[in-house]
Amino acid sequence: MNTSISIYDSFISLDNLKLAWERVRYFDRSDSRDWIGLKVFAANRDHNLELLRQTLMGRTFEASYPEIKYLPKASQTLRPMAILAVSDRVVYQAIANVVAEKARPILSTAANRQSFANVLSAPVQKPMFMPWKIQYRLFQKKFQTLYEEGNVWLAETDMAAFYETIDQTMLIKYLREQQLVDDITAEHLRIYLPIWASVKGEETINRGLPQGCLASDFFANLFLYGFDRELSVQEYHYIRYVDDIRLLARTREAVQQGLIRIDRTLKTLGLLIQTTKTTVRQISNFAEEADRMASKLSEVDRRFRELNEIPDTTLPDSLAEPSLHDVALLGEDCKIGNSSLDLLIATSGLQEDLLELFWQSKKSIDAGGNNPFAERHLKFCLYRLDPNPAIVTAILPYLLDRPWLTQPLHQYLRKCELDKDVLEFLDKNIIAIHSVYDSTVTFAIETLMRQNFSLRYHHGLFRKWLTDNKRDWPLLCAAVMALGDNQENMSVLLNVISSSSYSPSVRRTAIIQALRLAIDEHEALCILKQSIYDKSPIVIDTLLYQLYVEHGLTIKKLGLDETQQLSEYLRNSARGYDNSLPHLQPCYIRYIFTKFYRVNFFSQPVDFHALLGSAYQRATDFLWQSDKSYLSNASRYASQLDLFHEELLYPILVEKLKLKPSREDVAKMPLPSRMQYIHSQEQKLRIFASGLLKCHDLRSSSTEAHTRLDKILDPTNPVSWHERDALKKQLCGAYQELVDWLLQNK
C-alpha cells in the first residue's frame, strides 16, 4: 500500500501553512506588505491557520482580489504591485512551498550554472531563497569568468513585462507534466491565480503573476526552467538573473544567433524581449561592464560589504528582522539593530566617503549626462547616509522630477527632522497641486503627519477626494488618516465605513480612525456595529482585532439583533478569539505559565484565584492581551505584561511579605522600589524581582502610544523583537521562581 503523503496533503498540512506564514511574515518587499493585515493575522495566528486549513480541505476557501498599488517607473509609466490579503498570500505561499520541494532536484541542475536568481535555500528554512546579494555576486563572477575565457562578445536583453505576461495555463500545464502538482492542487491554483493576478477591480485575468509575492518569484523562475535548459546547450554561453539575460561568445555571429533563438523561444512561451534594452557589442572595458552590473559601487561599497560580513551573535536567525512591532510606520523601517555594525560605520570614516559619492552622483544626474550608474549610486548613498539638512534640500526636487526615486527619498527623509521650508514644500508644492503621481502625494501626507505638521487646511480637499473616490487607494487611506485627527470628521469616516464603493483598505483605515475619535465605549460599540456586516475579510479581521485586543470586548457585548445574520467568516474568525478567552480555563494564569513560559507546577496547584481575589479577572485580562500581542506587537506585549505584574504583586507584597497594610499604600510606591524591597527581603524571589523590573524598564523606555492601530504614523521607540525574546526567556525563570516560592509558602 502506498503510504506516501500526497502533494495536496502536504499543501494543506498545518506545518506547511505555518512555514508559509513565516515566509510571508518575513518577506522583505516592504512595498508589497500589508502591515496592518500582518499585525491582525498574528494576533489570532494559530486559529487563522487552522481556519485556512479547514477551508482548503472543504474547498470553501474564497480567494480575494488584490488591491493594486502603482509605483512610478523611470519610463514615466507605473509598475503595478499586488497587495494580497494575508490569508491569500499564505495560501499562495503554501502552494509554492510544496512545489518548490518537488522541483528542487530539477531546479538544482540550472541553479548557479545558468540561472542565478531565486535559488532555493535549504528545505523548510524561513528564507525561501538564498540571499540575493550572494546570488548576484555569483552572477557577476560567472560573467567575469566567461569574459576572461575569451568570450568578448556580449548580447544582453530582458523580457518585457515578465511577470504580467506569464501564461497561467501554460504554467499549470508544465507543473502537471513534471508531476510537481496533483490534480487537486492544480485546481486550486487554476481557480486562485486569475483572481490574484487581477489588476482591475473584480475581473479575473488568465495571464500574469501577482508582483511583490515570494511565491511569484518562485513560479516565474520555474516557468523559465525549460528555457534555461534549451539555451544552455548552444555554442554560446547563456546566463540569467530573473529577466536579465546575457549571452557571451567569441564571435559576434554566435551571440546574434543566440539572440534570435532567445526571441523565438520566448515567443513560444508567450513572452517578448524588450527591444529598447537589447544590445549586441564587443566588451572593450570590463571594468565598465562590471560597474554596469553593479559589481562595485566604488571603494565604499567594498568596505560596507566587509562591515556587513562581521558576525553579530545577537542575531538568532538569518532573517535579522523584527517581528511585527507595529503597522505601516514601522513597516518599511523595521531593521534589526546591529550595535556592532552601527559603531563600525560611525567610526570607519564611511560617512565622509558616502557623502562624497552622493554629491558626485547628484552632480552627474543634474548635468544630464549619460552616466548610467549615477542614480544607482545616489540610492546606495541615501540608504546609508546620516541625516543632513544639505542633503534634504538637495534631494527634495527629485520628488517631482524623478518620482521613480520616491522609495529611497522617502527612506532618507524619514530619518530627518525637517525644517519649515521643507515642510512647506511638501505642503504647497505636492499636496496642494501635484496631480500626476498619487504615490508622491501619499508620501507627502504621511511625512507631514509624522512631523506633526497640521494638515487641517487640506481637510476640505481630502473630503473631496473621498467623495469623488477616484484617487488611488493608498492616497485615500492617507487622507482618512489625516481626517482622523479631528473630531469634526467623524461623519465623513462613518460614511466611508458604510460604503462598499471604497476599497477594503480605505474602509479598514476609516474604522481604525473612527475608533480613535470615539469618546467612550458606547461610541466605539456604535462604530463597530456599523461595520460588523462588511463583506471583506480584510475589514472583518481588523474589526475583530479592534474589538477583542484593543477594546477588550467580545461579539456578545455588541448586543446584536439575533435576527440579523452575521457572516460565516466573521463567526469562524471570532471563534478563535472567543476560544482563547481567560474564563474558559480553570486557571488562566497557570495555563499561560505552563504553555508559554514552561513553568513546572510539579502537579501541585497554585490557587491564583485565591491569591488575587477580586483582581483575578483584571489580571488575566492583561495577561491575555499580552499573549495576543506577542507576535504582532512587542511593545504591547511588554506593556500588558507590566500591568499584569502590577496586579500580581499586590497580594505578594501586602499579604505575603507585609510591605504595606493595603493595596492603596503599595500603589503609592514606584515599582522599582517594590522590586528593591523584594530583592532585599526575600532572597528566593530575586530572579522574579529582576524579571519584573526588566519588563517595567522596557515598558518605560518605549513609547506606549504607538501600540494601537490608529498610531501608524506616530514617531515611536518600540520594543524590538530581540528585547521581547530576551524578556520572555528571563520571565520563564522568574515565573518558575515565583511558583516554587508560592508552593513553599502556602
XYZ file of C-alpha atoms in Angstrom:
746
model
C 0.000 0.000 0.000
C 1.297 3.422 -0.893
C 1.570 5.373 2.334
C 3.332 8.438 0.890
C 1.766 11.809 1.559
C 0.128 13.353 -1.497
C 1.111 16.776 -2.783
C -2.305 18.067 -1.782
C -1.968 16.698 1.760
C 1.442 18.355 2.027
C -0.029 21.615 0.738
C -2.806 21.768 3.355
C -0.759 20.411 6.264
C -0.544 22.661 9.296
C 3.263 22.538 9.259
C 3.325 23.788 5.668
C 0.852 26.563 6.410
C 2.979 27.634 9.391
C 6.062 27.755 7.160
C 4.081 29.735 4.584
C 3.058 32.213 7.293
C 6.665 32.647 8.411
C 7.810 33.279 4.849
C 5.025 35.782 4.249
C 5.753 37.451 7.571
C 9.469 37.883 6.922
C 9.470 38.551 3.169
C 11.393 41.765 2.708
C 9.432 43.571 -0.020
C 8.162 46.417 2.138
C 6.263 47.976 -0.787
C 4.009 44.911 -1.126
C 3.376 44.071 2.506
C 0.033 44.585 4.194
C 1.416 45.678 7.558
C -1.919 46.078 9.302
C -3.031 42.712 7.929
C 0.104 41.011 9.245
C -0.385 42.543 12.682
C -4.011 41.462 12.824
C -3.366 37.937 11.498
C -0.561 37.404 14.019
C -2.819 38.171 16.985
C -5.007 35.166 16.112
C -2.378 33.208 14.177
C -2.951 29.615 15.271
C -6.705 29.814 14.801
C -6.343 31.630 11.482
C -4.013 28.957 10.121
C -6.314 26.165 11.255
C -9.267 28.019 9.740
C -7.389 28.281 6.440
C -6.607 24.578 6.569
C -10.253 23.696 7.147
C -11.494 25.895 4.295
C -8.898 24.429 1.924
C -9.887 20.892 2.923
C -13.564 21.696 2.484
C -12.962 23.537 -0.806
C -14.655 26.600 0.694
C -11.693 28.996 0.644
C -12.561 32.059 -1.409
C -9.642 33.971 -2.861
C -9.781 37.752 -2.520
C -8.917 40.177 -5.284
C -5.739 42.136 -4.547
C -5.518 45.863 -4.120
C -3.086 47.326 -6.603
C -0.502 49.883 -5.599
C 1.020 51.756 -8.553
C 4.660 52.779 -8.279
C 6.375 55.215 -10.687
C 8.939 53.863 -13.141
C 11.792 55.721 -14.817
C 9.917 55.323 -18.117
C 7.252 57.692 -16.696
C 4.792 54.773 -16.527
C 3.598 52.816 -13.492
C 4.514 49.431 -12.052
C 1.544 47.546 -10.527
C 2.238 45.992 -7.126
C -0.339 43.500 -5.853
C -1.238 43.782 -2.186
C -2.786 40.415 -1.428
C -4.713 39.806 1.767
C -2.532 37.951 4.261
C -4.652 34.787 4.143
C -4.405 34.710 0.331
C -0.680 35.283 0.464
C -0.289 32.408 2.947
C -2.261 30.036 0.694
C -0.263 31.115 -2.377
C 2.983 30.625 -0.484
C 1.845 27.227 0.838
C 1.356 26.010 -2.739
C 4.767 27.373 -3.703
C 6.364 25.616 -0.726
C 5.303 22.123 -1.772
C 6.018 22.710 -5.458
C 9.473 24.016 -4.574
C 10.380 20.867 -2.668
C 9.207 18.687 -5.544
C 11.052 20.859 -8.075
C 14.272 21.149 -6.070
C 16.157 18.378 -7.993
C 15.103 19.857 -11.334
C 15.984 23.447 -10.498
C 19.338 22.478 -8.992
C 20.603 21.450 -12.446
C 20.363 25.065 -13.633
C 20.917 26.912 -10.353
C 24.211 28.829 -10.333
C 25.006 27.444 -13.757
C 22.603 29.349 -15.984
C 20.024 30.754 -13.546
C 21.292 32.764 -10.583
C 18.200 34.435 -9.122
C 15.724 32.956 -6.652
C 17.850 29.907 -5.886
C 16.195 27.757 -3.233
C 17.713 27.702 0.236
C 17.823 24.565 2.381
C 14.459 22.807 2.889
C 11.960 24.281 5.393
C 14.166 27.274 6.154
C 12.302 30.535 6.766
C 14.086 32.271 3.886
C 12.842 30.500 0.769
C 15.764 31.691 -1.354
C 19.454 32.177 -0.911
C 20.321 35.852 -0.172
C 20.015 37.880 -3.341
C 23.291 39.744 -2.777
C 25.214 36.467 -2.705
C 23.429 35.258 -5.825
C 24.022 38.463 -7.741
C 27.719 38.320 -6.933
C 27.807 34.767 -8.310
C 26.111 36.080 -11.456
C 28.764 38.776 -11.731
C 31.543 36.277 -11.110
C 30.248 33.945 -13.814
C 30.096 36.869 -16.225
C 33.695 37.778 -15.429
C 34.909 34.188 -15.786
C 33.304 33.812 -19.206
C 34.877 37.085 -20.342
C 38.309 36.033 -19.102
C 37.973 32.821 -21.108
C 37.852 34.906 -24.291
C 34.112 35.428 -24.715
C 34.354 39.131 -25.508
C 31.122 39.465 -27.476
C 28.020 40.186 -25.451
C 24.303 40.202 -26.208
C 22.089 41.392 -23.391
C 18.348 41.739 -23.167
C 15.472 41.329 -20.791
C 11.810 40.440 -21.014
C 9.028 42.944 -21.394
C 6.543 42.903 -18.512
C 7.804 39.471 -17.489
C 5.540 38.748 -14.512
C 2.475 40.327 -16.127
C 2.649 38.164 -19.272
C 3.298 34.668 -17.900
C 0.580 32.379 -19.232
C -1.121 30.755 -16.236
C -2.482 27.847 -18.287
C 0.983 27.048 -19.629
C 2.470 27.289 -16.141
C -0.070 24.896 -14.608
C 0.267 22.518 -17.561
C 4.031 22.446 -17.020
C 3.553 21.770 -13.304
C 1.266 18.835 -14.140
C 3.601 17.417 -16.796
C 6.520 17.485 -14.372
C 4.320 15.955 -11.642
C 5.014 18.918 -9.382
C 1.324 19.247 -8.507
C -1.516 16.751 -8.361
C -4.967 17.351 -9.800
C -6.432 18.866 -6.632
C -3.556 21.272 -6.017
C -3.533 22.255 -9.700
C -7.251 23.014 -9.485
C -6.685 25.296 -6.503
C -4.008 27.166 -8.441
C -6.196 27.326 -11.566
C -9.017 28.968 -9.594
C -6.931 31.346 -7.482
C -4.275 32.666 -9.880
C -6.689 34.565 -12.187
C -8.012 36.367 -9.090
C -4.631 37.094 -7.504
C -3.229 38.367 -10.818
C -6.140 40.741 -11.412
C -5.241 44.401 -11.762
C -8.721 45.745 -12.382
C -11.476 45.570 -9.828
C -13.061 42.141 -9.638
C -12.164 40.943 -13.117
C -10.144 37.745 -13.423
C -7.202 37.531 -15.792
C -5.543 34.407 -17.195
C -2.093 35.907 -17.679
C 0.424 37.090 -15.139
C 1.519 36.504 -11.578
C 0.919 38.991 -8.743
C 4.047 41.085 -8.331
C 5.594 41.541 -4.922
C 4.997 37.955 -3.763
C 7.697 35.480 -2.856
C 5.642 32.711 -4.445
C 5.514 34.613 -7.743
C 9.300 34.893 -7.782
C 9.496 31.118 -7.449
C 6.892 30.279 -10.093
C 8.344 32.793 -12.558
C 11.774 31.203 -12.184
C 10.334 27.705 -12.575
C 8.413 28.781 -15.690
C 11.737 29.531 -17.406
C 13.474 26.277 -16.419
C 12.910 24.647 -19.832
C 14.078 27.857 -21.489
C 17.259 27.792 -19.379
C 17.973 24.197 -20.383
C 17.452 24.790 -24.078
C 19.681 27.856 -24.144
C 22.432 26.200 -22.118
C 23.351 23.591 -24.760
C 24.200 26.018 -27.569
C 27.570 27.189 -28.850
C 27.368 30.417 -26.875
C 27.248 30.896 -23.108
C 23.913 31.838 -21.540
C 23.316 33.234 -18.039
C 20.196 34.779 -16.476
C 19.287 36.766 -13.376
C 15.440 36.946 -13.199
C 14.679 38.522 -16.594
C 18.173 39.948 -17.207
C 19.610 37.683 -19.931
C 23.212 37.683 -21.139
C 24.871 35.748 -23.937
C 28.646 35.651 -24.308
C 30.686 34.145 -27.144
C 33.933 34.613 -29.023
C 32.239 35.956 -32.157
C 29.549 38.483 -32.971
C 27.730 35.955 -35.132
C 27.370 33.492 -32.255
C 25.673 35.963 -29.902
C 23.479 37.267 -32.740
C 22.308 33.732 -33.475
C 21.700 33.225 -29.766
C 19.647 36.380 -29.540
C 17.435 35.186 -32.401
C 16.964 31.833 -30.678
C 16.025 33.604 -27.434
C 13.477 35.750 -29.244
C 11.847 32.751 -30.926
C 11.856 30.580 -27.818
C 10.384 33.282 -25.613
C 7.569 33.849 -28.111
C 6.589 30.189 -27.814
C 6.131 30.900 -24.097
C 4.069 33.991 -24.769
C 6.913 36.293 -23.676
C 8.665 39.100 -25.536
C 12.097 40.684 -25.256
C 12.430 44.420 -24.689
C 13.895 45.702 -27.925
C 14.870 49.033 -26.361
C 17.042 47.212 -23.827
C 18.595 44.761 -26.259
C 22.187 45.337 -27.354
C 24.987 43.434 -29.060
C 28.517 44.716 -28.517
C 32.108 43.771 -28.005
C 33.378 44.278 -24.476
C 36.275 46.693 -24.632
C 36.500 47.717 -20.984
C 35.469 45.061 -18.488
C 35.630 47.492 -15.548
C 32.797 49.475 -17.111
C 30.789 46.309 -17.687
C 31.344 45.303 -14.083
C 30.004 48.637 -12.878
C 27.077 48.244 -15.252
C 26.241 45.104 -13.296
C 26.733 46.981 -10.030
C 29.624 44.731 -9.059
C 31.117 47.583 -7.121
C 29.913 50.988 -6.123
C 33.394 52.306 -5.581
C 35.635 51.505 -2.646
C 32.801 52.484 -0.310
C 30.736 49.519 -1.449
C 33.534 47.072 -0.730
C 34.055 48.450 2.754
C 30.336 48.274 3.509
C 30.315 44.640 2.441
C 33.189 43.952 4.801
C 31.284 45.538 7.680
C 28.119 43.619 6.845
C 30.049 40.347 6.923
C 31.060 40.888 10.564
C 29.136 38.320 12.622
C 26.757 39.556 15.291
C 25.967 36.959 17.933
C 22.804 38.820 18.974
C 21.008 37.689 15.818
C 19.245 34.329 16.309
C 18.417 33.664 12.663
C 19.443 34.724 9.188
C 16.398 36.922 8.653
C 17.756 39.523 11.069
C 14.451 41.368 11.092
C 11.975 42.310 13.815
C 8.663 40.589 14.217
C 5.656 42.867 13.815
C 6.303 45.837 16.064
C 3.521 47.860 14.595
C 1.792 48.763 11.367
C 2.804 50.921 8.450
C 5.097 53.367 10.237
C 7.462 50.688 11.415
C 6.883 48.551 8.371
C 9.438 49.878 5.948
C 11.823 50.957 8.668
C 11.862 47.718 10.684
C 15.550 46.902 10.533
C 17.267 44.923 13.169
C 19.573 46.902 15.369
C 23.161 45.779 14.974
C 25.158 47.736 17.515
C 28.462 46.326 16.307
C 27.798 47.361 12.729
C 26.448 50.785 13.697
C 29.556 51.501 15.747
C 31.907 50.408 12.981
C 30.144 52.529 10.381
C 30.210 55.536 12.696
C 33.943 55.192 13.368
C 35.206 53.981 9.991
C 35.038 57.230 8.043
C 32.482 55.778 5.680
C 30.095 58.679 6.143
C 32.617 61.061 4.585
C 33.135 58.721 1.629
C 29.406 58.253 1.196
C 28.875 61.990 1.248
C 31.484 62.490 -1.450
C 29.934 59.780 -3.626
C 26.461 61.271 -3.091
C 27.478 64.725 -4.329
C 29.326 63.253 -7.301
C 26.254 61.242 -8.267
C 23.923 64.198 -7.857
C 26.163 66.401 -9.971
C 26.151 63.805 -12.729
C 22.338 63.473 -12.597
C 21.768 67.226 -12.671
C 24.185 67.675 -15.557
C 22.032 65.343 -17.639
C 24.996 63.194 -18.573
C 24.985 59.634 -19.791
C 26.362 58.101 -16.618
C 24.127 55.022 -16.216
C 25.275 54.471 -12.640
C 24.573 57.875 -11.098
C 21.052 57.108 -9.855
C 22.157 53.704 -8.600
C 24.970 55.301 -6.613
C 22.656 58.017 -5.303
C 20.194 55.423 -3.968
C 23.039 53.439 -2.449
C 24.152 56.501 -0.503
C 20.694 57.599 0.636
C 20.034 54.264 2.300
C 23.232 54.653 4.356
C 23.864 58.341 4.948
C 23.180 60.002 8.286
C 20.608 62.864 8.446
C 21.969 66.008 6.824
C 19.947 69.198 6.076
C 22.008 69.897 2.951
C 21.108 66.511 1.515
C 17.425 67.055 2.324
C 17.448 70.325 0.394
C 19.323 68.710 -2.493
C 17.004 65.750 -2.997
C 13.664 67.450 -2.410
C 13.100 68.471 -6.083
C 13.561 64.840 -7.123
C 10.185 64.018 -5.586
C 8.662 65.821 -8.575
C 11.414 65.499 -11.165
C 12.299 61.832 -10.583
C 9.328 60.183 -8.851
C 10.733 56.704 -9.511
C 13.254 57.526 -6.765
C 10.481 58.087 -4.207
C 11.349 54.987 -2.165
C 14.978 55.902 -1.297
C 13.987 59.576 -0.943
C 11.207 58.532 1.391
C 13.545 56.381 3.448
C 16.073 59.176 3.822
C 13.616 61.930 4.709
C 12.084 59.722 7.380
C 15.417 59.742 9.184
C 15.499 63.524 9.368
C 13.953 66.339 11.345
C 12.594 68.531 8.557
C 12.741 72.323 8.743
C 9.924 74.729 7.966
C 10.925 75.273 4.313
C 10.924 71.541 3.590
C 7.564 71.045 5.268
C 6.057 73.907 3.318
C 7.457 72.484 0.065
C 5.687 69.186 0.726
C 2.550 71.033 1.752
C 2.271 73.607 -1.037
C 4.132 72.023 -3.955
C 2.911 68.456 -3.629
C -0.267 68.024 -1.559
C -1.950 71.178 -2.793
C -1.186 70.989 -6.511
C 0.502 67.756 -7.615
C -1.878 65.611 -9.681
C 0.329 63.164 -11.595
C 1.562 60.525 -9.154
C -0.735 59.707 -6.241
C 2.118 57.817 -4.584
C 4.109 61.060 -4.325
C 1.187 62.889 -2.684
C 0.667 59.964 -0.324
C 4.299 60.182 0.716
C 3.986 63.931 1.379
C 0.898 63.498 3.593
C 2.478 60.703 5.621
C 5.731 62.627 6.030
C 3.979 65.755 7.271
C 1.867 63.749 9.697
C 4.980 62.153 11.152
C 6.453 65.603 11.596
C 3.292 66.722 13.477
C 2.580 69.279 10.756
C -1.069 70.345 10.789
C -2.973 69.347 7.643
C -6.253 70.869 8.790
C -6.116 73.368 5.916
C -6.385 70.424 3.493
C -9.262 68.623 5.193
C -11.719 70.023 2.648
C -9.530 68.707 -0.182
C -9.269 65.314 1.499
C -13.044 65.126 1.916
C -13.427 65.954 -1.793
C -11.044 63.128 -2.727
C -13.125 60.740 -0.681
C -16.374 61.995 -2.194
C -15.021 61.560 -5.738
C -13.349 58.235 -4.847
C -11.191 58.416 -7.990
C -7.718 58.615 -6.495
C -5.560 55.565 -5.738
C -6.475 53.749 -2.524
C -3.144 54.442 -0.710
C -3.780 58.177 -1.148
C -7.340 57.818 0.136
C -6.003 55.882 3.125
C -3.604 58.748 3.840
C -6.482 61.235 3.542
C -8.543 59.193 6.030
C -5.563 59.102 8.379
C -5.282 62.881 8.255
C -9.013 63.381 8.769
C -8.850 61.129 11.816
C -7.002 63.899 13.643
C -10.173 65.927 14.146
C -13.494 65.110 15.811
C -15.458 67.070 13.219
C -14.662 64.402 10.614
C -16.440 61.541 12.379
C -19.388 61.671 9.961
C -17.040 61.519 6.976
C -15.338 58.444 8.404
C -18.675 56.755 9.096
C -19.763 57.394 5.515
C -16.603 55.690 4.253
C -17.152 52.729 6.587
C -20.694 52.179 5.355
C -19.956 52.436 1.625
C -18.778 49.346 -0.261
C -17.589 51.579 -3.121
C -14.358 52.258 -1.239
C -11.578 49.700 -1.264
C -11.344 47.400 1.795
C -8.107 49.087 2.870
C -9.762 52.515 2.879
C -12.748 51.197 4.869
C -10.375 49.476 7.269
C -8.433 52.679 7.821
C -11.675 54.602 8.377
C -12.713 52.120 11.105
C -9.354 52.493 12.835
C -9.518 56.281 12.751
C -13.190 56.476 13.745
C -12.477 54.324 16.793
C -9.602 56.661 17.575
C -12.107 59.523 17.763
C -14.627 57.568 19.848
C -15.129 59.371 23.160
C -16.299 56.310 25.136
C -17.051 52.603 24.903
C -20.638 53.211 23.788
C -19.495 55.246 20.785
C -16.886 52.617 19.949
C -19.578 49.935 20.026
C -21.724 52.010 17.673
C -18.865 52.257 15.160
C -18.118 48.539 15.415
C -21.773 47.653 14.901
C -21.870 49.750 11.735
C -19.028 47.765 10.181
C -19.838 44.290 11.517
C -21.703 43.335 8.334
C -18.893 44.300 5.964
C -18.270 41.620 3.316
C -14.488 41.990 3.167
C -12.335 39.608 5.250
C -9.717 42.369 5.446
C -12.198 44.659 7.204
C -13.673 41.922 9.394
C -10.253 40.759 10.618
C -9.316 44.297 11.629
C -12.684 44.860 13.290
C -12.267 41.718 15.416
C -8.742 42.725 16.384
C -10.001 46.128 17.483
C -12.955 44.604 19.314
C -11.089 41.937 21.273
C -7.488 43.108 21.575
C -7.653 46.885 21.668
C -11.047 47.394 23.334
C -11.321 44.247 25.460
C -14.819 43.449 24.173
C -16.426 40.436 22.507
C -19.009 39.814 19.814
C -21.612 39.147 22.519
C -21.010 42.560 24.065
C -22.072 44.223 20.814
C -25.637 43.217 21.657
C -26.526 42.433 18.051
C -30.034 41.618 16.947
C -30.131 37.831 16.575
C -32.388 38.140 13.542
C -29.549 39.784 11.614
C -27.294 37.156 10.112
C -23.564 37.534 10.728
C -21.290 36.223 8.017
C -19.870 32.743 8.468
C -16.373 34.182 8.041
C -16.876 36.599 10.943
C -18.316 33.908 13.223
C -15.497 31.477 12.419
C -12.786 34.110 12.912
C -14.285 35.386 16.161
C -14.313 31.839 17.491
C -10.511 31.914 17.634
C -10.564 34.883 19.994
C -13.516 33.518 21.985
C -11.877 30.124 22.477
C -8.773 31.744 23.935
C -10.532 33.967 26.493
C -9.307 33.564 30.087
C -12.632 32.446 31.608
C -12.519 29.205 29.582
C -9.531 27.960 31.587
C -9.931 26.789 35.197
C -6.852 28.897 35.926
C -5.713 31.047 33.004
C -2.519 32.196 34.720
C -1.439 28.624 35.346
C -2.358 27.746 31.744
C -0.198 30.537 30.257
C 2.662 29.954 32.696
C 2.760 26.293 31.657
C 2.154 26.655 27.924
C 4.073 29.824 27.141
C 6.691 30.148 29.885
C 7.387 26.439 30.540
C 6.716 26.693 34.258
C 6.591 23.346 36.075
C 3.972 23.150 38.833
C 5.021 19.604 39.827
C 1.337 18.544 39.829
C 0.709 20.853 42.765
C -1.941 23.559 42.345
C -1.257 27.223 42.938
C -4.587 28.908 43.571
C -4.207 32.194 41.701
C -7.928 32.824 42.156
C -7.437 32.875 45.921
C -4.180 34.805 45.666
C -5.606 37.619 43.532
C -9.192 37.607 44.762
C -11.358 40.197 43.033
C -8.370 41.322 40.928
C -8.094 37.911 39.207
C -10.194 38.863 36.171
C -8.366 42.159 35.692
C -5.003 40.383 35.924
C -5.976 37.684 33.429
C -7.316 40.293 31.004
C -3.870 41.920 30.939
C -2.150 38.542 30.558
C -4.476 37.625 27.671
C -3.740 40.935 25.952
C -0.033 40.267 26.331
C -0.317 36.760 24.907
C -2.252 38.026 21.868
C 0.337 40.751 21.268
C 3.458 38.586 21.416
C 3.716 38.034 17.647
C 2.016 41.193 16.490
C 3.340 43.942 18.745
C 6.354 43.558 21.037
C 5.700 46.879 22.783
C 2.121 45.969 23.619
C 3.326 42.569 24.821
C 5.654 44.246 27.321
C 3.184 46.936 28.390
C 0.336 44.482 29.065
C 2.687 42.170 30.961
C 3.774 45.090 33.117
C 0.138 45.760 34.016
C -0.350 42.071 34.798
C 2.682 42.206 37.092
C 1.178 45.169 38.946
C -1.856 43.065 39.836
C 0.263 40.028 40.678
C 2.486 41.998 43.042
C -0.186 43.487 45.294
C -1.128 40.302 47.204
C 2.510 39.199 47.376
C 3.641 42.496 48.885
C 0.605 43.062 51.118
C -0.374 39.580 52.272
C 2.814 37.546 51.930
C 5.670 39.998 52.601
C 3.708 42.573 54.669
C 5.354 45.533 52.930
C 2.273 47.742 53.425
C -1.121 47.189 55.037
C -3.158 47.754 51.861
C -3.100 47.758 48.080
C -3.571 51.532 48.069
C -0.449 52.018 50.199
C 1.638 49.808 47.909
C 0.337 51.691 44.839
C 1.972 54.864 46.131
C 5.409 53.250 45.819
C 7.116 53.208 42.407
C 7.591 49.709 41.062
C 11.418 49.801 41.221
C 11.121 50.466 44.965
C 8.839 47.467 45.343
C 11.332 45.307 43.444
C 14.176 46.592 45.590
C 12.226 45.603 48.714
C 11.626 42.071 47.387
C 15.269 41.776 46.373
C 16.443 42.726 49.873
C 13.820 40.872 51.926
C 13.331 37.607 50.078
C 16.396 36.031 48.504
C 14.322 33.286 46.894
C 12.492 35.883 44.766
C 15.466 37.770 43.375
C 15.171 36.324 39.853
C 11.448 37.089 39.933
C 12.081 40.690 41.006
C 14.739 41.167 38.309
C 12.429 39.814 35.592
C 9.575 42.118 36.551
C 11.904 45.093 36.753
C 13.242 44.313 33.269
C 9.700 44.241 31.894
C 8.898 47.555 33.599
C 12.061 49.170 32.230
C 11.166 48.062 28.688
C 7.684 49.497 29.003
C 9.046 52.756 30.420
C 11.651 53.164 27.675
C 9.232 52.551 24.783
C 6.508 54.843 23.501
C 3.229 53.490 24.840
C 1.053 55.423 22.394
C 2.218 53.568 19.322
C 0.846 50.198 20.394
C -2.592 50.734 18.867
C -3.517 50.525 15.193
C -4.505 54.184 14.964
C -0.935 55.278 15.754
C 0.515 54.049 12.471
C 2.216 57.356 11.737
C 3.363 58.358 15.218
C 7.112 58.518 15.864
C 7.851 55.642 18.209
C 10.535 53.976 20.256
C 9.315 50.381 20.103
C 10.418 47.303 21.973
C 12.490 45.298 19.496
C 11.927 41.638 18.723
C 15.177 40.568 20.362
C 14.296 42.563 23.502
C 10.943 40.787 23.516
C 12.559 37.360 23.162
C 15.118 38.127 25.874
C 12.314 39.284 28.190
C 10.313 36.102 27.619
C 13.400 33.982 28.331
C 14.059 35.886 31.555
C 10.433 35.592 32.653
C 10.488 31.826 32.223
C 12.929 31.699 35.135
C 11.173 34.491 37.021
C 7.760 32.819 36.960
C 9.240 29.437 37.872
C 10.889 31.015 40.899
C 7.603 32.632 41.907
C 5.687 29.355 41.630
C 8.340 27.495 43.630
C 8.138 30.168 46.318
C 4.334 30.136 46.406
C 4.304 26.332 46.739
C 6.694 26.591 49.675
C 4.712 29.400 51.315
C 1.135 28.219 51.087
